[in-house]
PDB file of C-alpha atoms in Angstrom:
ATOM      1  CA  LEU O 147     184.735  78.215 135.193  1.00 57.00           C
ATOM      2  CA  ILE O 148     181.514  76.607 135.074  1.00 61.00           C
ATOM      3  CA  GLY O 149     178.795  79.063 134.076  1.00 57.00           C
ATOM      4  CA  GLY O 150     181.422  81.953 133.843  1.00 58.00           C
ATOM      5  CA  PRO O 151     182.390  84.055 131.124  1.00 59.00           C
ATOM      6  CA  PRO O 152     183.045  82.391 127.537  1.00 59.00           C
ATOM      7  CA  ILE O 153     186.770  81.864 127.914  1.00 58.00           C
ATOM      8  CA  PRO O 154     188.603  78.975 128.853  1.00 61.00           C
ATOM      9  CA  LEU O 155     189.325  79.371 132.503  1.00 71.00           C
ATOM     10  CA  HIS O 156     189.130  75.806 133.807  1.00 80.00           C
ATOM     11  CA  VAL O 157     191.982  73.484 133.603  1.00 85.00           C
ATOM     12  CA  GLU O 158     191.911  69.537 134.647  1.00 87.00           C
ATOM     13  CA  VAL O 159     194.306  66.697 134.138  1.00 89.00           C
ATOM     14  CA  ILE O 160     192.925  63.333 132.766  1.00 86.00           C
ATOM     15  CA  LEU O 161     195.102  60.298 133.477  1.00 86.00           C
ATOM     16  CA  ALA O 162     194.088  57.744 130.792  1.00 83.00           C
ATOM     17  CA  GLU O 163     195.109  54.123 131.723  1.00 80.00           C
ATOM     18  CA  GLY O 164     195.254  50.938 129.582  1.00 68.00           C
ATOM     19  CA  ASP O 165     197.223  48.548 127.472  1.00 55.00           C
ATOM     20  CA  THR O 166     199.278  51.066 125.427  1.00 50.00           C
ATOM     21  CA  ASP O 167     199.982  47.957 123.024  1.00 49.00           C
ATOM     22  CA  LYS O 168     196.572  48.378 121.704  1.00 51.00           C
ATOM     23  CA  HIS O 169     196.765  51.753 120.402  1.00 48.00           C
ATOM     24  CA  LYS O 170     199.440  51.651 118.000  1.00 48.00           C
ATOM     25  CA  ASP O 171     197.507  53.736 115.464  1.00 46.00           C
ATOM     26  CA  ALA O 172     197.996  57.428 114.746  1.00 40.00           C
ATOM     27  CA  GLU O 173     198.404  58.599 118.216  1.00 46.00           C
ATOM     28  CA  SER O 174     202.311  58.155 119.382  1.00 47.00           C
ATOM     29  CA  LYS O 175     202.988  56.318 122.507  1.00 55.00           C
ATOM     30  CA  GLY O 176     204.202  59.025 125.153  1.00 60.00           C
ATOM     31  CA  THR O 177     202.559  61.922 123.761  1.00 64.00           C
ATOM     32  CA  ILE O 178     200.739  64.261 126.165  1.00 70.00           C
ATOM     33  CA  TYR O 179     197.595  65.869 125.016  1.00 72.00           C
ATOM     34  CA  ILE O 180     196.792  69.374 125.621  1.00 74.00           C
ATOM     35  CA  ARG O 181     193.007  70.380 124.699  1.00 72.00           C
ATOM     36  CA  LYS O 182     191.538  74.064 124.890  1.00 72.00           C
ATOM     37  CA  THR O 183     188.178  72.258 125.335  1.00 71.00           C
ATOM     38  CA  ASN O 184     186.744  70.102 128.305  1.00 70.00           C
ATOM     39  CA  ASN O 185     184.303  68.530 125.606  1.00 70.00           C
ATOM     40  CA  LEU O 186     185.447  64.909 125.810  1.00 73.00           C
ATOM     41  CA  ALA O 187     182.704  63.858 122.913  1.00 70.00           C
ATOM     42  CA  SER O 188     184.924  65.471 120.282  1.00 70.00           C
ATOM     43  CA  MET O 189     187.730  63.284 121.389  1.00 72.00           C
ATOM     44  CA  ALA O 190     186.921  59.806 119.959  1.00 70.00           C
ATOM     45  CA  PHE O 191     190.618  58.431 120.578  1.00 69.00           C
ATOM     46  CA  LEU O 192     189.677  58.469 124.249  1.00 73.00           C
ATOM     47  CA  ASN O 193     187.702  55.398 123.642  1.00 71.00           C
ATOM     48  CA  ALA O 194     190.853  53.363 122.937  1.00 74.00           C
ATOM     49  CA  TYR O 195     191.442  53.806 126.741  1.00 75.00           C
ATOM     50  CA  PRO O 196     189.429  51.532 129.026  1.00 75.00           C
ATOM     51  CA  GLN O 197     189.934  53.830 132.219  1.00 82.00           C
ATOM     52  CA  LEU O 198     190.177  57.342 132.740  1.00 84.00           C
ATOM     53  CA  HIS O 199     190.317  59.509 135.888  1.00 89.00           C
ATOM     54  CA  ARG O 200     189.565  63.266 135.684  1.00 88.00           C
ATOM     55  CA  LEU O 201     191.093  65.296 138.388  1.00 91.00           C
ATOM     56  CA  ASP O 202     190.481  68.999 138.983  1.00 91.00           C
ATOM     57  CA  PHE O 203     189.662  71.792 141.452  1.00 90.00           C
ATOM     58  CA  LEU O 204     186.666  74.099 141.129  1.00 89.00           C
ATOM     59  CA  PRO O 205     184.436  76.149 143.347  1.00 90.00           C
ATOM     60  CA  GLU O 206     181.740  74.433 145.406  1.00 90.00           C
ATOM     61  CA  ASN O 207     178.947  76.478 143.683  1.00 89.00           C
ATOM     62  CA  PRO O 208     180.542  77.002 140.278  1.00 83.00           C
ATOM     63  CA  THR O 209     177.244  78.104 138.595  1.00 82.00           C
ATOM     64  CA  ASP O 210     176.325  80.571 141.441  1.00 88.00           C
ATOM     65  CA  PRO O 211     176.641  84.065 140.247  1.00 88.00           C
ATOM     66  CA  SER O 212     177.710  85.138 143.273  1.00 91.00           C
ATOM     67  CA  THR O 213     180.753  82.973 142.776  1.00 89.00           C
ATOM     68  CA  VAL O 214     181.826  84.814 139.597  1.00 85.00           C
ATOM     69  CA  VAL O 215     181.164  88.091 141.219  1.00 90.00           C
ATOM     70  CA  ARG O 216     183.749  86.922 144.173  1.00 91.00           C
ATOM     71  CA  LEU O 217     186.417  85.468 142.108  1.00 88.00           C
ATOM     72  CA  ALA O 218     186.248  88.504 139.599  1.00 85.00           C
ATOM     73  CA  SER O 219     186.844  90.725 142.562  1.00 91.00           C
ATOM     74  CA  PHE O 220     189.855  88.606 143.574  1.00 90.00           C
ATOM     75  CA  GLN O 221     187.988  87.141 146.627  1.00 92.00           C
ATOM     76  CA  SER O 222     188.266  83.490 147.686  1.00 93.00           C
ATOM     77  CA  VAL O 223     185.326  81.014 147.383  1.00 94.00           C
ATOM     78  CA  PRO O 224     185.108  77.722 149.153  1.00 94.00           C
ATOM     79  CA  GLY O 225     186.611  75.085 146.509  1.00 92.00           C
ATOM     80  CA  LYS O 226     186.425  71.209 146.145  1.00 92.00           C
ATOM     81  CA  LEU O 227     188.674  68.615 144.884  1.00 93.00           C
ATOM     82  CA  ARG O 228     187.034  66.479 142.214  1.00 91.00           C
ATOM     83  CA  HIS O 229     187.859  63.016 140.972  1.00 91.00           C
ATOM     84  CA  ARG O 230     185.509  61.305 138.387  1.00 87.00           C
ATOM     85  CA  TYR O 231     186.307  57.802 137.009  1.00 86.00           C
ATOM     86  CA  TYR O 232     185.179  56.237 133.941  1.00 80.00           C
ATOM     87  CA  SER O 233     185.490  52.548 132.815  1.00 77.00           C
ATOM     88  CA  GLN O 234     183.820  52.496 129.499  1.00 65.00           C
ATOM     89  CA  ASN O 235     183.481  54.604 126.382  1.00 65.00           C
ATOM     90  CA  ILE O 236     183.732  57.919 127.980  1.00 65.00           C
ATOM     91  CA  THR O 237     182.788  59.979 124.624  1.00 60.00           C
ATOM     92  CA  ALA O 238     179.258  58.494 124.898  1.00 61.00           C
ATOM     93  CA  SER O 239     178.689  59.317 128.574  1.00 62.00           C
ATOM     94  CA  SER O 240     176.609  62.382 129.460  1.00 61.00           C
ATOM     95  CA  ASP O 241     179.574  63.905 131.542  1.00 62.00           C
ATOM     96  CA  ALA O 242     181.480  64.023 128.169  1.00 58.00           C
ATOM     97  CA  LYS O 243     179.487  66.930 126.503  1.00 58.00           C
ATOM     98  CA  GLN O 244     180.772  69.810 128.768  1.00 59.00           C
ATOM     99  CA  ASP O 245     180.607  73.531 127.862  1.00 53.00           C
ATOM    100  CA  GLY O 246     183.884  73.324 126.089  1.00 55.00           C
ATOM    101  CA  LYS O 247     185.414  76.206 128.021  1.00 64.00           C
ATOM    102  CA  GLY O 248     188.194  74.454 129.663  1.00 70.00           C
ATOM    103  CA  ILE O 249     191.786  73.151 129.115  1.00 76.00           C
ATOM    104  CA  ILE O 250     192.406  69.477 129.412  1.00 76.00           C
ATOM    105  CA  VAL O 251     195.977  68.074 130.132  1.00 80.00           C
ATOM    106  CA  LEU O 252     195.738  64.402 129.308  1.00 76.00           C
ATOM    107  CA  LEU O 253     198.574  61.954 130.269  1.00 77.00           C
ATOM    108  CA  PRO O 254     198.156  58.276 128.716  1.00 73.00           C
ATOM    109  CA  VAL O 255     199.714  56.557 131.801  1.00 72.00           C
ATOM    110  CA  GLY O 256     201.382  53.487 130.855  1.00 62.00           C
ATOM    111  CA  SER O 257     203.109  54.945 127.494  1.00 61.00           C
ATOM    112  CA  ILE O 258     204.936  57.971 129.053  1.00 63.00           C
ATOM    113  CA  PRO O 259     208.199  56.613 129.901  1.00 61.00           C
ATOM    114  CA  CYS O 260     209.383  56.923 133.591  1.00 66.00           C
ATOM    115  CA  GLN O 261     212.750  57.772 134.812  1.00 65.00           C
ATOM    116  CA  LYS O 262     212.362  55.966 138.177  1.00 65.00           C
ATOM    117  CA  LYS O 263     211.588  52.340 137.038  1.00 59.00           C
ATOM    118  CA  SER O 264     210.514  51.250 140.317  1.00 59.00           C
ATOM    119  CA  GLY O 265     206.739  52.087 141.112  1.00 55.00           C
ATOM    120  CA  ALA O 266     206.289  53.513 137.470  1.00 68.00           C
ATOM    121  CA  THR O 267     203.323  51.103 136.811  1.00 76.00           C
ATOM    122  CA  SER O 268     199.934  52.551 135.605  1.00 80.00           C
ATOM    123  CA  SER O 269     198.177  51.388 138.772  1.00 83.00           C
ATOM    124  CA  ASN O 270     200.781  53.010 140.875  1.00 85.00           C
ATOM    125  CA  VAL O 271     200.920  56.513 138.905  1.00 86.00           C
ATOM    126  CA  ILE O 272     197.055  56.572 139.229  1.00 88.00           C
ATOM    127  CA  SER O 273     197.427  55.716 143.208  1.00 90.00           C
ATOM    128  CA  THR O 274     199.737  58.493 143.488  1.00 91.00           C
ATOM    129  CA  ALA O 275     197.588  61.225 141.730  1.00 91.00           C
ATOM    130  CA  LEU O 276     194.613  59.949 143.932  1.00 93.00           C
ATOM    131  CA  ASP O 277     196.566  59.995 147.138  1.00 94.00           C
ATOM    132  CA  PHE O 278     197.919  63.540 146.385  1.00 93.00           C
ATOM    133  CA  THR O 279     194.208  64.642 145.738  1.00 93.00           C
ATOM    134  CA  ASN O 280     192.686  63.140 148.749  1.00 92.00           C
ATOM    135  CA  GLU O 281     195.391  64.246 151.327  1.00 91.00           C
ATOM    136  CA  ARG O 282     194.931  67.745 150.002  1.00 90.00           C
ATOM    137  CA  ARG O 283     191.244  67.862 149.832  1.00 86.00           C
ATOM    138  CA  ASP O 284     190.287  69.357 153.488  1.00 81.00           C
ATOM    139  CA  ASN O 285     193.056  71.713 153.967  1.00 83.00           C
ATOM    140  CA  VAL O 286     195.425  72.742 151.149  1.00 86.00           C
ATOM    141  CA  TYR O 287     192.755  73.142 148.665  1.00 87.00           C
ATOM    142  CA  ASP O 288     189.700  74.407 150.580  1.00 86.00           C
ATOM    143  CA  ASP O 289     189.342  77.825 149.190  1.00 89.00           C
ATOM    144  CA  LEU O 290     189.637  78.926 145.227  1.00 88.00           C
ATOM    145  CA  ARG O 291     191.124  82.119 144.292  1.00 87.00           C
ATOM    146  CA  ILE O 292     191.707  83.325 140.829  1.00 83.00           C
ATOM    147  CA  PHE O 293     195.039  85.103 141.450  1.00 83.00           C
ATOM    148  CA  LEU O 294     197.426  84.724 144.490  1.00 84.00           C
ATOM    149  CA  GLY O 295     196.058  81.449 145.758  1.00 87.00           C
ATOM    150  CA  LYS O 296     195.075  77.944 144.760  1.00 90.00           C
ATOM    151  CA  ASN O 297     193.073  77.508 141.740  1.00 90.00           C
ATOM    152  CA  CYS O 298     192.603  74.942 139.025  1.00 89.00           C
ATOM    153  CA  LEU O 299     195.769  75.715 137.105  1.00 88.00           C
ATOM    154  CA  SER O 300     197.885  75.540 140.326  1.00 91.00           C
ATOM    155  CA  PHE O 301     196.203  72.152 141.324  1.00 91.00           C
ATOM    156  CA  ALA O 302     196.826  70.719 137.844  1.00 90.00           C
ATOM    157  CA  LEU O 303     200.664  71.979 138.026  1.00 89.00           C
ATOM    158  CA  ASP O 304     201.199  70.735 141.521  1.00 92.00           C
ATOM    159  CA  LEU O 305     199.551  67.349 140.586  1.00 91.00           C
ATOM    160  CA  LEU O 306     201.858  67.141 137.716  1.00 87.00           C
ATOM    161  CA  LEU O 307     205.032  68.052 139.427  1.00 88.00           C
ATOM    162  CA  GLU O 308     203.934  65.499 142.182  1.00 90.00           C
ATOM    163  CA  LEU O 309     203.688  62.505 139.479  1.00 87.00           C
ATOM    164  CA  ASN O 310     206.959  63.654 138.302  1.00 84.00           C
ATOM    165  CA  ASN O 311     208.829  63.761 141.473  1.00 86.00           C
ATOM    166  CA  VAL O 312     207.720  60.497 142.633  1.00 86.00           C
ATOM    167  CA  HIS O 313     207.695  58.463 139.368  1.00 82.00           C
ATOM    168  CA  GLY O 314     210.099  60.470 137.252  1.00 77.00           C
ATOM    169  CA  ILE O 315     207.616  61.147 134.544  1.00 71.00           C
ATOM    170  CA  GLN O 316     209.788  62.132 131.595  1.00 61.00           C
ATOM    171  CA  ARG O 317     209.278  65.317 129.851  1.00 57.00           C
ATOM    172  CA  VAL O 318     208.646  65.398 126.247  1.00 54.00           C
ATOM    173  CA  ASP O 319     211.719  65.264 124.051  1.00 52.00           C
ATOM    174  CA  SER O 320     210.087  66.826 120.868  1.00 51.00           C
ATOM    175  CA  TRP O 321     207.420  68.988 119.924  1.00 48.00           C
ATOM    176  CA  ASN O 322     205.474  66.028 118.163  1.00 50.00           C
ATOM    177  CA  LYS O 323     204.940  64.537 121.741  1.00 51.00           C
ATOM    178  CA  ILE O 324     202.733  67.223 122.844  1.00 55.00           C
ATOM    179  CA  ASP O 325     199.469  67.168 120.874  1.00 55.00           C
ATOM    180  CA  PHE O 326     197.576  70.584 120.911  1.00 56.00           C
ATOM    181  CA  GLY O 327     194.628  69.672 118.985  1.00 59.00           C
ATOM    182  CA  GLU O 328     191.164  71.279 119.239  1.00 54.00           C
TER     183      GLU O 328
END
């Protein structure tokens, strides 16, 4: 939570889009990255991807102290879905240096195998994610609650489930396909 307690409460999904043949170095194809920080400046490997889409759900006024109080007392606050797009060198952007108090699920779109071959191109997966987000912007995700309601974790899980339902994104088949780095 932006401006909240110093524990990782925020979850976001990043879809990294690009030519996967260009990254045959140490980064394994098909790897899903899970990071316990939202500080992208510490993830230099992201610069191998020319396009990033960051999707998340957060309070409309995340730095307002009353937001933290309301959420801590299990009340809802107005929420907003957010999509941020980067097309060049994400780790050098001013938005890359976050407070470090979040969890990121990074899907390198184009290198993760899909079971449903039709419509499984990178642009189709990105389009599905953006459609999912935009269709829910004004009704399903208008209020945020820490428990027993919609929050950033439920949005991330709903989005990943939608991508799986539409494109059949294969689950990882071994632990080395999930990267739990810092």
